[in-house]
Amino acid sequence: MYDIATKPRERAIMLAVVRKGADPDVVREHLDELALLLDTAGADVATRVVQERERPEVATALGKGKVEEVKELITETGASMVVFDDDLSPVQVRNLEKAFNVKVLDRAGVILDIFASRARSAEARTQVELAQLEYLFPRLTRMWTHLSKQFGGVGTKGPGETQIETDRRMYRTRIQRLREKLREIDVQRAVQRQSREGIPRFALVGYTNAGKSSLLKSLTDAEVYIENRLFATLDTTVRAFELPSGQRAVLSDTVGFIRKLPAQLVASFRSTLAEAAEADVIVHVADVTSPHVREHIDVVNRTLVDLGISQRPILMTFNKVDALEDRLLLHDLEAEYPGCVFVSAERGINLQRLLARMQECLEETSIVQHLLIPYDHMRDVSHLYSEVEVLLRDEVDAGVRLAVRLPSDKLNAFQRRYAAFVTASSPDPI
Ligand SMILES: Nc1nc2c(ncn2[C@@H]2O[C@H](COP(=O)(O)OP(=O)(O)OP(=O)(O)O)[C@@H](O)[C@H]2O)c(=O)[nH]1
Ligand SMILES: [Mg+2]
């Protein structure tokens, strides 16, 4: 992986291969975002090239004429790399690098590079390294095969090929080690989450730069890293806060999403994202000032589906209303996303309303159960306090009467565990 973030700023030529008749606004926006990604990675854009084709050329993505044109542009601008907004196959990268004599990356490669230079915690570093190796593995092995054919000796077991086998084994061993390490981290995280069992959990998710960390900070006073760059956050931070009812809850902030997030990253960040996966309510934060807010929402929703966490109740939250000029947009969005909230994390606008909606969403997804526990089972009472939210406690002749609230998906397990004590309902309204 090219470590472009630690080097002096580079110059890049950006390329998009689009179908004939593609909407130029959409193409521009995708390239604007790629430029932002490059900026974050430490490169400036020398120029942009858009090629319209029915489908990308198998060998080089671009047509012959375009390859020549880009070659000239490289000489003219002194660019040191060519970056495609589209996924490139290992063969395409190899052919293009040969033609251009500078490095060639695709969007996934740039995103991986940013993650690699920003990962700080052991967990994030392990996850990024695994994603990088998995991304590079097919590319390198095919490249090596190609090199061995080109440079290796005649015969089936030339020295080149032996080296490839050794390197491949090394890669595989490393990938194996990293996977094991991540499994250990998974277990640790699961234990941490278990210790918070019974406390309602909310997770902030959203497109990168939407203001998730800013919201965590303003809702919980957490000291978190906020920056006007993509992927400022790569870890999960969990902080306690209080709902309007006075009930304690936790809120987590995690890595942001983006279109074409490399599948390898999504896969290896699963343990970081597990906090969101197990949340009672997902707070989906979108930047209302982005002209592409709806597309961003779709990208996030699709990523949630990929991660298998789309069934959770989602509270749509539009951030940065302080900077929004088009007030009419609010009415449209309100109609499109009923029950959504408009806030400003930075100016503290509407945060009470957001908290109230969070509580409502939680109540909608939770179920109240009533129990009567005889006095000789007091241990179960203390268990309940650590496992679920106790809404009401009464001491009556027959024992302790409790009303507790629990997430609906825990109901079956709960009813099995406390079958002997669950009563139909409370004689008194809560
Ligand atoms: N105008 C305005 N800007 C905001 C608001 N909230 C956050 N920002 C800005 O938006 C940028 C991104 O904020 P973050 O909180 O880092 O966003 P994030 O969603 O955590 O981003 P990643 O971690 O990179 O995915 C920063 O420059 C913030 O100052 C807001 O309410 N209004
Ligand atoms: Mg963040």
CSV table of C-alpha atoms and ligand atoms in Angstrom, one decimal:
chain,number,residue,atom,x,y,z
A,1,MET,CA,0.0,0.0,0.0
A,2,TYR,CA,1.3,3.4,-0.9
A,3,ASP,CA,1.7,5.5,2.2
A,4,ILE,CA,0.7,8.7,0.6
A,5,ALA,CA,-0.3,10.4,3.8
A,6,THR,CA,3.1,10.6,5.3
A,7,LYS,CA,4.8,11.9,2.2
A,8,PRO,CA,4.9,15.5,0.9
A,9,ARG,CA,1.7,16.4,-1.0
A,10,GLU,CA,1.4,14.6,-4.3
A,11,ARG,CA,-0.5,15.6,-7.4
A,12,ALA,CA,-3.1,13.3,-8.9
A,13,ILE,CA,-5.1,13.0,-12.0
A,14,MET,CA,-8.6,11.9,-11.3
A,15,LEU,CA,-10.5,9.7,-13.7
A,16,ALA,CA,-14.1,8.6,-14.0
A,17,VAL,CA,-15.3,6.1,-16.5
A,18,VAL,CA,-19.1,6.6,-16.9
A,19,ARG,CA,-21.8,5.3,-19.1
A,20,LYS,CA,-22.9,7.4,-22.0
A,21,GLY,CA,-25.6,9.8,-20.9
A,22,ALA,CA,-24.6,9.8,-17.2
A,23,ASP,CA,-25.9,12.8,-15.3
A,24,PRO,CA,-22.9,15.2,-15.2
A,25,ASP,CA,-24.0,16.6,-11.8
A,26,VAL,CA,-23.7,13.1,-10.3
A,27,VAL,CA,-20.4,12.5,-12.0
A,28,ARG,CA,-19.1,15.9,-10.7
A,29,GLU,CA,-20.3,15.2,-7.2
A,30,HIS,CA,-18.6,11.8,-7.1
A,31,LEU,CA,-15.3,13.3,-8.3
A,32,ASP,CA,-15.7,16.2,-5.8
A,33,GLU,CA,-15.9,13.5,-3.1
A,34,LEU,CA,-12.9,11.7,-4.5
A,35,ALA,CA,-11.0,15.0,-4.4
A,36,LEU,CA,-11.9,15.3,-0.7
A,37,LEU,CA,-10.7,11.8,-0.1
A,38,LEU,CA,-7.4,12.6,-1.9
A,39,ASP,CA,-7.0,15.7,0.1
A,40,THR,CA,-7.4,13.7,3.3
A,41,ALA,CA,-4.9,11.2,1.9
A,42,GLY,CA,-2.4,14.0,1.2
A,43,ALA,CA,-2.8,14.7,-2.5
A,44,ASP,CA,-3.9,17.6,-4.7
A,45,VAL,CA,-5.8,17.2,-7.9
A,46,ALA,CA,-4.0,18.2,-11.0
A,47,THR,CA,-6.9,17.7,-13.3
A,48,ARG,CA,-10.0,15.6,-13.9
A,49,VAL,CA,-10.8,13.4,-16.8
A,50,VAL,CA,-14.2,11.9,-17.5
A,51,GLN,CA,-14.5,9.2,-20.1
A,52,GLU,CA,-17.9,8.1,-21.4
A,53,ARG,CA,-18.0,4.5,-22.5
A,54,GLU,CA,-20.7,1.8,-22.9
A,55,ARG,CA,-18.6,-0.3,-20.6
A,56,PRO,CA,-15.1,0.0,-19.2
A,57,GLU,CA,-12.3,-1.6,-21.3
A,58,VAL,CA,-11.4,-5.0,-19.8
A,59,ALA,CA,-7.7,-4.6,-20.1
A,60,THR,CA,-7.3,-0.9,-19.3
A,61,ALA,CA,-10.7,0.5,-18.2
A,62,LEU,CA,-10.0,3.4,-20.7
A,63,GLY,CA,-10.0,3.4,-24.5
A,64,LYS,CA,-6.7,3.6,-26.3
A,65,GLY,CA,-7.1,7.3,-27.2
A,66,LYS,CA,-7.8,8.2,-23.6
A,67,VAL,CA,-4.8,6.3,-22.4
A,68,GLU,CA,-2.6,8.5,-24.7
A,69,GLU,CA,-4.4,11.6,-23.6
A,70,VAL,CA,-3.8,10.8,-19.9
A,71,LYS,CA,-0.1,10.0,-20.6
A,72,GLU,CA,0.3,13.5,-22.1
A,73,LEU,CA,-1.5,15.0,-19.1
A,74,ILE,CA,0.9,13.3,-16.7
A,75,THR,CA,3.8,14.8,-18.5
A,76,GLU,CA,2.1,18.3,-18.6
A,77,THR,CA,1.1,18.4,-15.0
A,78,GLY,CA,3.9,16.3,-13.4
A,79,ALA,CA,1.3,14.2,-11.7
A,80,SER,CA,2.7,11.3,-9.7
A,81,MET,CA,-0.5,9.2,-9.7
A,82,VAL,CA,-3.7,8.4,-11.5
A,83,VAL,CA,-6.8,7.8,-9.4
A,84,PHE,CA,-10.0,6.1,-10.7
A,85,ASP,CA,-13.3,6.7,-9.0
A,86,ASP,CA,-14.3,3.2,-10.1
A,87,ASP,CA,-13.1,-0.2,-8.9
A,88,LEU,CA,-10.2,-1.4,-11.0
A,89,SER,CA,-9.2,-5.1,-11.5
A,90,PRO,CA,-5.7,-6.1,-10.6
A,91,VAL,CA,-5.0,-6.6,-14.4
A,92,GLN,CA,-6.2,-3.1,-15.2
A,93,VAL,CA,-4.0,-1.6,-12.5
A,94,ARG,CA,-1.0,-3.5,-13.8
A,95,ASN,CA,-1.6,-2.5,-17.5
A,96,LEU,CA,-2.3,1.1,-16.6
A,97,GLU,CA,0.8,1.4,-14.4
A,98,LYS,CA,2.8,0.1,-17.3
A,99,ALA,CA,1.3,2.5,-19.7
A,100,PHE,CA,1.5,5.6,-17.4
A,101,ASN,CA,4.7,4.8,-15.5
A,102,VAL,CA,3.1,6.3,-12.4
A,103,LYS,CA,1.1,4.5,-9.7
A,104,VAL,CA,-2.6,3.8,-10.3
A,105,LEU,CA,-5.1,3.6,-7.5
A,106,ASP,CA,-8.9,3.1,-7.3
A,107,ARG,CA,-11.2,4.7,-4.8
A,108,ALA,CA,-11.1,1.7,-2.6
A,109,GLY,CA,-7.3,1.9,-2.6
A,110,VAL,CA,-7.5,5.6,-1.5
A,111,ILE,CA,-10.0,4.9,1.3
A,112,LEU,CA,-7.8,2.0,2.6
A,113,ASP,CA,-4.8,4.4,2.5
A,114,ILE,CA,-6.7,7.0,4.6
A,115,PHE,CA,-7.7,4.3,7.1
A,116,ALA,CA,-4.2,3.0,7.3
A,117,SER,CA,-2.7,6.5,8.0
A,118,ARG,CA,-5.4,7.4,10.6
A,119,ALA,CA,-5.8,4.1,12.5
A,120,ARG,CA,-4.5,4.7,16.0
A,121,SER,CA,-5.9,2.1,18.4
A,122,ALA,CA,-4.7,-1.5,18.2
A,123,GLU,CA,-8.1,-2.6,17.2
A,124,ALA,CA,-8.4,-0.2,14.3
A,125,ARG,CA,-4.8,-1.0,13.1
A,126,THR,CA,-5.5,-4.7,13.1
A,127,GLN,CA,-8.7,-4.2,11.2
A,128,VAL,CA,-7.1,-1.9,8.6
A,129,GLU,CA,-4.1,-4.2,8.1
A,130,LEU,CA,-6.4,-7.1,7.5
A,131,ALA,CA,-8.5,-5.2,5.0
A,132,GLN,CA,-5.4,-4.0,3.3
A,133,LEU,CA,-3.9,-7.5,3.0
A,134,GLU,CA,-7.2,-8.9,1.7
A,135,TYR,CA,-7.4,-6.1,-0.8
A,136,LEU,CA,-3.8,-6.5,-1.9
A,137,PHE,CA,-3.6,-10.3,-1.9
A,138,PRO,CA,-5.3,-11.0,-5.2
A,139,ARG,CA,-3.5,-8.0,-6.8
A,140,LEU,CA,-0.1,-9.0,-5.6
A,141,THR,CA,-0.4,-12.7,-6.3
A,142,ARG,CA,-1.5,-12.1,-9.8
A,143,MET,CA,1.2,-9.5,-10.3
A,144,TRP,CA,3.8,-12.0,-9.0
A,145,THR,CA,2.5,-14.7,-11.3
A,146,HIS,CA,2.8,-12.3,-14.1
A,147,LEU,CA,6.3,-11.2,-13.0
A,148,SER,CA,7.4,-14.8,-12.6
A,149,LYS,CA,6.2,-15.6,-16.1
A,150,GLN,CA,8.1,-12.6,-17.4
A,151,PHE,CA,11.2,-12.9,-15.4
A,152,GLY,CA,11.2,-16.3,-13.8
A,153,GLY,CA,13.3,-19.0,-15.3
A,154,VAL,CA,12.0,-21.5,-17.9
A,155,GLY,CA,10.4,-24.6,-16.3
A,156,THR,CA,7.7,-25.1,-13.8
A,157,LYS,CA,9.5,-24.4,-10.6
A,158,GLY,CA,11.7,-21.4,-11.4
A,159,PRO,CA,13.2,-19.4,-8.5
A,160,GLY,CA,10.5,-16.7,-9.1
A,161,GLU,CA,7.7,-19.1,-8.5
A,162,THR,CA,9.3,-20.5,-5.3
A,163,GLN,CA,9.5,-16.9,-4.0
A,164,ILE,CA,5.9,-16.3,-4.8
A,165,GLU,CA,4.8,-19.4,-3.0
A,166,THR,CA,6.8,-18.3,0.1
A,167,ASP,CA,5.4,-14.8,0.0
A,168,ARG,CA,1.9,-16.1,-0.5
A,169,ARG,CA,2.3,-18.4,2.5
A,170,MET,CA,3.6,-15.4,4.5
A,171,TYR,CA,0.6,-13.3,3.5
A,172,ARG,CA,-1.8,-16.1,4.4
A,173,THR,CA,-0.2,-16.7,7.8
A,174,ARG,CA,-0.4,-13.0,8.5
A,175,ILE,CA,-4.1,-12.8,7.4
A,176,GLN,CA,-4.8,-15.8,9.7
A,177,ARG,CA,-3.0,-14.1,12.6
A,178,LEU,CA,-4.9,-10.9,12.2
A,179,ARG,CA,-8.2,-12.8,11.9
A,180,GLU,CA,-7.5,-14.5,15.2
A,181,LYS,CA,-6.5,-11.2,16.8
A,182,LEU,CA,-9.8,-9.7,15.7
A,183,ARG,CA,-11.7,-12.7,17.1
A,184,GLU,CA,-10.1,-12.0,20.5
A,185,ILE,CA,-11.0,-8.3,20.2
A,186,ASP,CA,-14.6,-9.4,19.4
A,187,VAL,CA,-14.8,-11.4,22.6
A,188,GLN,CA,-13.5,-8.5,24.7
A,189,ARG,CA,-16.0,-6.2,23.1
A,190,ALA,CA,-18.8,-8.6,23.7
A,191,VAL,CA,-17.8,-8.8,27.4
A,192,GLN,CA,-17.8,-5.0,27.6
A,193,ARG,CA,-21.2,-4.9,26.0
A,194,GLN,CA,-22.5,-7.5,28.4
A,195,SER,CA,-21.5,-5.4,31.4
A,196,ARG,CA,-23.8,-2.7,30.1
A,197,GLU,CA,-26.7,-5.2,29.7
A,198,GLY,CA,-29.9,-3.6,30.8
A,199,ILE,CA,-28.8,-0.1,30.0
A,200,PRO,CA,-30.5,1.2,26.8
A,201,ARG,CA,-28.1,1.7,24.0
A,202,PHE,CA,-28.1,4.2,21.2
A,203,ALA,CA,-25.7,4.3,18.3
A,204,LEU,CA,-24.8,7.2,16.0
A,205,VAL,CA,-24.3,6.1,12.5
A,206,GLY,CA,-24.0,8.1,9.3
A,207,TYR,CA,-22.1,9.3,6.3
A,208,THR,CA,-18.6,10.5,7.1
A,209,ASN,CA,-18.4,14.2,8.2
A,210,ALA,CA,-22.1,14.3,9.0
A,211,GLY,CA,-21.3,15.4,12.6
A,212,LYS,CA,-21.6,12.2,14.5
A,213,SER,CA,-18.7,12.9,16.9
A,214,SER,CA,-19.9,16.5,17.3
A,215,LEU,CA,-23.3,15.1,18.4
A,216,LEU,CA,-21.7,12.6,20.8
A,217,LYS,CA,-19.7,15.5,22.3
A,218,SER,CA,-22.7,17.8,22.7
A,219,LEU,CA,-25.0,15.1,24.1
A,220,THR,CA,-22.5,13.5,26.5
A,221,ASP,CA,-19.6,16.0,27.0
A,222,ALA,CA,-17.3,13.4,25.6
A,223,GLU,CA,-13.8,14.5,24.5
A,224,VAL,CA,-13.8,13.2,21.0
A,225,TYR,CA,-11.9,14.0,17.8
A,226,ILE,CA,-13.8,16.3,15.4
A,227,GLU,CA,-12.4,17.4,12.1
A,228,ASN,CA,-13.6,18.8,8.8
A,229,ARG,CA,-12.1,15.8,7.1
A,230,LEU,CA,-13.3,12.4,6.0
A,231,PHE,CA,-12.9,9.5,8.4
A,232,ALA,CA,-11.9,11.5,11.5
A,233,THR,CA,-13.2,8.7,13.6
A,234,LEU,CA,-12.1,5.1,13.1
A,235,ASP,CA,-12.9,3.7,16.5
A,236,THR,CA,-16.0,3.3,18.6
A,237,THR,CA,-16.4,5.6,21.6
A,238,VAL,CA,-19.2,4.8,24.1
A,239,ARG,CA,-20.4,7.4,26.6
A,240,ALA,CA,-23.1,7.5,29.2
A,241,PHE,CA,-25.8,10.1,29.2
A,242,GLU,CA,-29.2,10.7,30.6
A,243,LEU,CA,-32.5,10.5,28.9
A,244,PRO,CA,-35.2,13.1,29.7
A,245,SER,CA,-36.8,10.6,32.0
A,246,GLY,CA,-33.7,10.6,34.1
A,247,GLN,CA,-32.8,7.1,32.9
A,248,ARG,CA,-29.2,6.4,32.2
A,249,ALA,CA,-28.3,5.2,28.7
A,250,VAL,CA,-25.2,4.9,26.5
A,251,LEU,CA,-24.5,6.5,23.2
A,252,SER,CA,-21.8,5.2,20.8
A,253,ASP,CA,-20.0,7.0,18.0
A,254,THR,CA,-18.3,5.0,15.3
A,255,VAL,CA,-16.6,5.0,11.9
A,256,GLY,CA,-18.6,6.9,9.2
A,257,PHE,CA,-19.7,5.4,5.9
A,258,ILE,CA,-19.1,6.5,2.3
A,259,ARG,CA,-20.2,5.3,-1.1
A,260,LYS,CA,-18.1,2.4,-2.4
A,261,LEU,CA,-16.7,1.7,1.0
A,262,PRO,CA,-14.4,-1.3,0.3
A,263,ALA,CA,-16.0,-4.6,1.2
A,264,GLN,CA,-12.8,-5.7,2.9
A,265,LEU,CA,-13.1,-2.7,5.3
A,266,VAL,CA,-16.8,-3.3,6.1
A,267,ALA,CA,-15.9,-6.9,6.8
A,268,SER,CA,-13.0,-6.3,9.1
A,269,PHE,CA,-14.7,-3.3,10.9
A,270,ARG,CA,-17.5,-5.6,12.0
A,271,SER,CA,-16.4,-5.7,15.6
A,272,THR,CA,-16.2,-1.9,15.7
A,273,LEU,CA,-19.6,-1.7,14.2
A,274,ALA,CA,-21.0,-4.4,16.5
A,275,GLU,CA,-21.8,-1.6,19.0
A,276,ALA,CA,-24.2,-0.2,16.4
A,277,ALA,CA,-25.4,-3.7,15.5
A,278,GLU,CA,-26.6,-4.3,19.1
A,279,ALA,CA,-28.0,-0.9,19.8
A,280,ASP,CA,-31.6,-0.6,20.8
A,281,VAL,CA,-32.0,2.5,18.6
A,282,ILE,CA,-29.9,3.7,15.8
A,283,VAL,CA,-29.5,7.5,15.4
A,284,HIS,CA,-28.8,8.0,11.7
A,285,VAL,CA,-27.1,11.4,11.4
A,286,ALA,CA,-27.1,13.2,8.0
A,287,ASP,CA,-25.6,16.5,7.0
A,288,VAL,CA,-28.6,18.6,5.9
A,289,THR,CA,-26.4,21.1,4.2
A,290,SER,CA,-25.1,18.6,1.7
A,291,PRO,CA,-26.8,18.9,-1.7
A,292,HIS,CA,-26.6,15.1,-1.8
A,293,VAL,CA,-28.1,14.4,1.6
A,294,ARG,CA,-30.6,11.9,0.2
A,295,GLU,CA,-28.0,9.9,-1.6
A,296,HIS,CA,-25.9,9.9,1.5
A,297,ILE,CA,-28.8,8.5,3.5
A,298,ASP,CA,-29.3,5.8,0.9
A,299,VAL,CA,-25.6,4.8,1.0
A,300,VAL,CA,-25.8,4.5,4.8
A,301,ASN,CA,-29.0,2.5,4.7
A,302,ARG,CA,-27.5,0.2,2.2
A,303,THR,CA,-24.4,-0.3,4.3
A,304,LEU,CA,-26.6,-1.0,7.3
A,305,VAL,CA,-28.4,-3.7,5.3
A,306,ASP,CA,-25.0,-5.2,4.2
A,307,LEU,CA,-24.0,-5.3,7.9
A,308,GLY,CA,-27.3,-7.0,8.8
A,309,ILE,CA,-28.3,-4.2,11.2
A,310,SER,CA,-31.1,-2.6,9.3
A,311,GLN,CA,-33.9,-4.1,11.4
A,312,ARG,CA,-33.1,-1.8,14.3
A,313,PRO,CA,-35.3,1.1,14.8
A,314,ILE,CA,-33.7,4.1,13.1
A,315,LEU,CA,-34.2,7.7,14.2
A,316,MET,CA,-33.4,10.0,11.3
A,317,THR,CA,-31.5,13.1,12.5
A,318,PHE,CA,-30.5,16.0,10.3
A,319,ASN,CA,-27.5,17.9,11.6
A,320,LYS,CA,-26.0,21.3,10.8
A,321,VAL,CA,-29.4,23.1,10.5
A,322,ASP,CA,-27.6,26.3,11.7
A,323,ALA,CA,-25.8,26.4,8.3
A,324,LEU,CA,-28.8,25.6,6.1
A,325,GLU,CA,-30.0,28.4,3.9
A,326,ASP,CA,-32.8,26.6,2.1
A,327,ARG,CA,-35.5,26.4,4.8
A,328,LEU,CA,-38.0,24.8,2.4
A,329,LEU,CA,-35.9,21.7,2.4
A,330,LEU,CA,-36.8,21.1,6.0
A,331,HIS,CA,-40.5,20.7,5.1
A,332,ASP,CA,-39.7,18.3,2.3
A,333,LEU,CA,-37.4,16.2,4.5
A,334,GLU,CA,-40.0,16.2,7.3
A,335,ALA,CA,-42.6,14.8,4.8
A,336,GLU,CA,-40.1,12.2,3.5
A,337,TYR,CA,-38.8,11.1,6.9
A,338,PRO,CA,-41.7,11.3,9.3
A,339,GLY,CA,-40.6,11.7,12.9
A,340,CYS,CA,-37.1,13.0,12.0
A,341,VAL,CA,-35.3,15.7,14.0
A,342,PHE,CA,-33.4,18.7,12.9
A,343,VAL,CA,-30.5,19.7,15.1
A,344,SER,CA,-27.2,21.5,15.3
A,345,ALA,CA,-24.6,19.7,17.3
A,346,GLU,CA,-22.3,22.7,17.2
A,347,ARG,CA,-24.8,25.4,18.2
A,348,GLY,CA,-26.8,23.1,20.5
A,349,ILE,CA,-30.0,23.6,18.6
A,350,ASN,CA,-32.9,21.2,19.3
A,351,LEU,CA,-30.9,18.7,21.3
A,352,GLN,CA,-33.6,18.4,23.9
A,353,ARG,CA,-36.1,17.5,21.2
A,354,LEU,CA,-33.6,14.9,19.9
A,355,LEU,CA,-33.2,13.4,23.4
A,356,ALA,CA,-37.0,13.2,23.7
A,357,ARG,CA,-37.3,11.5,20.4
A,358,MET,CA,-34.6,9.0,21.4
A,359,GLN,CA,-36.6,8.2,24.5
A,360,GLU,CA,-39.8,7.7,22.5
A,361,CYS,CA,-38.0,5.4,20.0
A,362,LEU,CA,-36.7,3.4,22.8
A,363,GLU,CA,-40.1,3.1,24.4
A,364,GLU,CA,-41.6,2.0,21.1
A,365,THR,CA,-39.1,-0.8,20.8
A,366,SER,CA,-39.3,-2.0,24.4
A,367,ILE,CA,-41.8,-4.0,26.3
A,368,VAL,CA,-42.9,-3.8,29.9
A,369,GLN,CA,-43.1,-7.0,31.9
A,370,HIS,CA,-44.6,-7.5,35.4
A,371,LEU,CA,-43.2,-9.9,37.9
A,372,LEU,CA,-43.9,-11.1,41.4
A,373,ILE,CA,-40.9,-12.4,43.2
A,374,PRO,CA,-41.2,-14.2,46.5
A,375,TYR,CA,-39.0,-12.9,49.3
A,376,ASP,CA,-36.9,-16.1,49.3
A,377,HIS,CA,-35.8,-15.3,45.7
A,378,MET,CA,-34.2,-11.9,46.4
A,379,ARG,CA,-31.2,-12.8,44.3
A,380,ASP,CA,-33.4,-12.7,41.3
A,381,VAL,CA,-34.4,-9.2,42.2
A,382,SER,CA,-30.9,-8.0,42.2
A,383,HIS,CA,-30.2,-9.8,39.0
A,384,LEU,CA,-33.1,-8.0,37.4
A,385,TYR,CA,-31.7,-4.7,38.5
A,386,SER,CA,-28.5,-5.4,36.6
A,387,GLU,CA,-30.2,-6.8,33.5
A,388,VAL,CA,-33.1,-4.7,32.8
A,389,GLU,CA,-34.6,-1.3,33.6
A,390,VAL,CA,-36.7,-1.4,36.7
A,391,LEU,CA,-39.7,1.0,36.3
A,392,LEU,CA,-41.5,0.2,39.5
A,393,ARG,CA,-41.0,-1.7,42.7
A,394,ASP,CA,-43.6,-2.6,45.3
A,395,GLU,CA,-43.3,-4.7,48.4
A,396,VAL,CA,-46.4,-6.7,48.9
A,397,ASP,CA,-47.3,-9.7,51.2
A,398,ALA,CA,-46.4,-12.3,48.5
A,399,GLY,CA,-43.1,-10.7,47.6
A,400,VAL,CA,-41.6,-8.0,45.5
A,401,ARG,CA,-43.7,-6.7,42.7
A,402,LEU,CA,-41.7,-5.3,39.8
A,403,ALA,CA,-42.4,-3.7,36.5
A,404,VAL,CA,-39.4,-3.8,34.2
A,405,ARG,CA,-38.7,-2.6,30.7
A,406,LEU,CA,-36.7,-4.6,28.2
A,407,PRO,CA,-36.0,-4.6,24.5
A,408,SER,CA,-38.5,-6.5,22.5
A,409,ASP,CA,-36.0,-8.8,21.0
A,410,LYS,CA,-34.9,-10.0,24.5
A,411,LEU,CA,-38.5,-10.9,25.5
A,412,ASN,CA,-38.3,-14.6,24.7
A,413,ALA,CA,-35.1,-15.2,26.6
A,414,PHE,CA,-36.5,-13.1,29.5
A,415,GLN,CA,-39.7,-15.0,29.7
A,416,ARG,CA,-37.9,-18.3,29.8
A,417,ARG,CA,-35.5,-17.2,32.5
A,418,TYR,CA,-38.2,-15.7,34.7
A,419,ALA,CA,-41.1,-17.9,33.7
A,420,ALA,CA,-42.0,-18.7,37.4
A,421,PHE,CA,-42.4,-15.0,38.3
A,422,VAL,CA,-43.9,-13.3,35.3
A,423,THR,CA,-47.5,-12.1,35.9
A,424,ALA,CA,-50.0,-11.2,33.3
A,425,SER,CA,-50.0,-7.6,34.2
A,426,SER,CA,-50.0,-5.2,37.1
A,427,PRO,CA,-53.2,-4.7,38.9
A,428,ASP,CA,-52.4,-1.0,39.1
A,429,PRO,CA,-51.4,1.1,36.2
A,430,ILE,CA,-47.8,2.3,36.2
B,1,LIG,N1,-22.2,24.2,10.8
B,1,LIG,C1,-22.2,23.1,11.5
B,1,LIG,N2,-21.1,22.3,11.4
B,1,LIG,C2,-21.0,21.2,12.1
B,1,LIG,C3,-22.1,20.8,13.0
B,1,LIG,N3,-21.7,19.6,13.6
B,1,LIG,C4,-20.5,19.3,13.1
B,1,LIG,N4,-20.1,20.2,12.2
B,1,LIG,C5,-18.8,20.2,11.5
B,1,LIG,O1,-18.8,19.1,10.6
B,1,LIG,C6,-17.5,18.5,10.5
B,1,LIG,C7,-17.5,17.1,10.8
B,1,LIG,O2,-17.8,16.8,12.2
B,1,LIG,P1,-17.5,15.5,12.9
B,1,LIG,O3,-18.3,15.5,14.2
B,1,LIG,O4,-16.1,15.2,13.0
B,1,LIG,O5,-18.2,14.5,11.9
B,1,LIG,P2,-18.3,12.9,11.9
B,1,LIG,O6,-19.6,12.5,11.4
B,1,LIG,O7,-17.9,12.4,13.3
B,1,LIG,O8,-17.2,12.5,10.8
B,1,LIG,P3,-16.2,11.2,10.6
B,1,LIG,O9,-15.8,10.8,12.0
B,1,LIG,O10,-15.1,11.8,9.8
B,1,LIG,O11,-17.0,10.2,9.9
B,1,LIG,C8,-16.6,19.4,11.5
B,1,LIG,O12,-15.9,20.3,10.8
B,1,LIG,C9,-17.6,20.0,12.5
B,1,LIG,O13,-17.2,21.2,13.0
B,1,LIG,C10,-23.2,21.7,13.1
B,1,LIG,O14,-24.1,21.5,13.9
B,1,LIG,N5,-23.2,22.8,12.3
B,2,MG,MG,-16.3,11.2,13.8
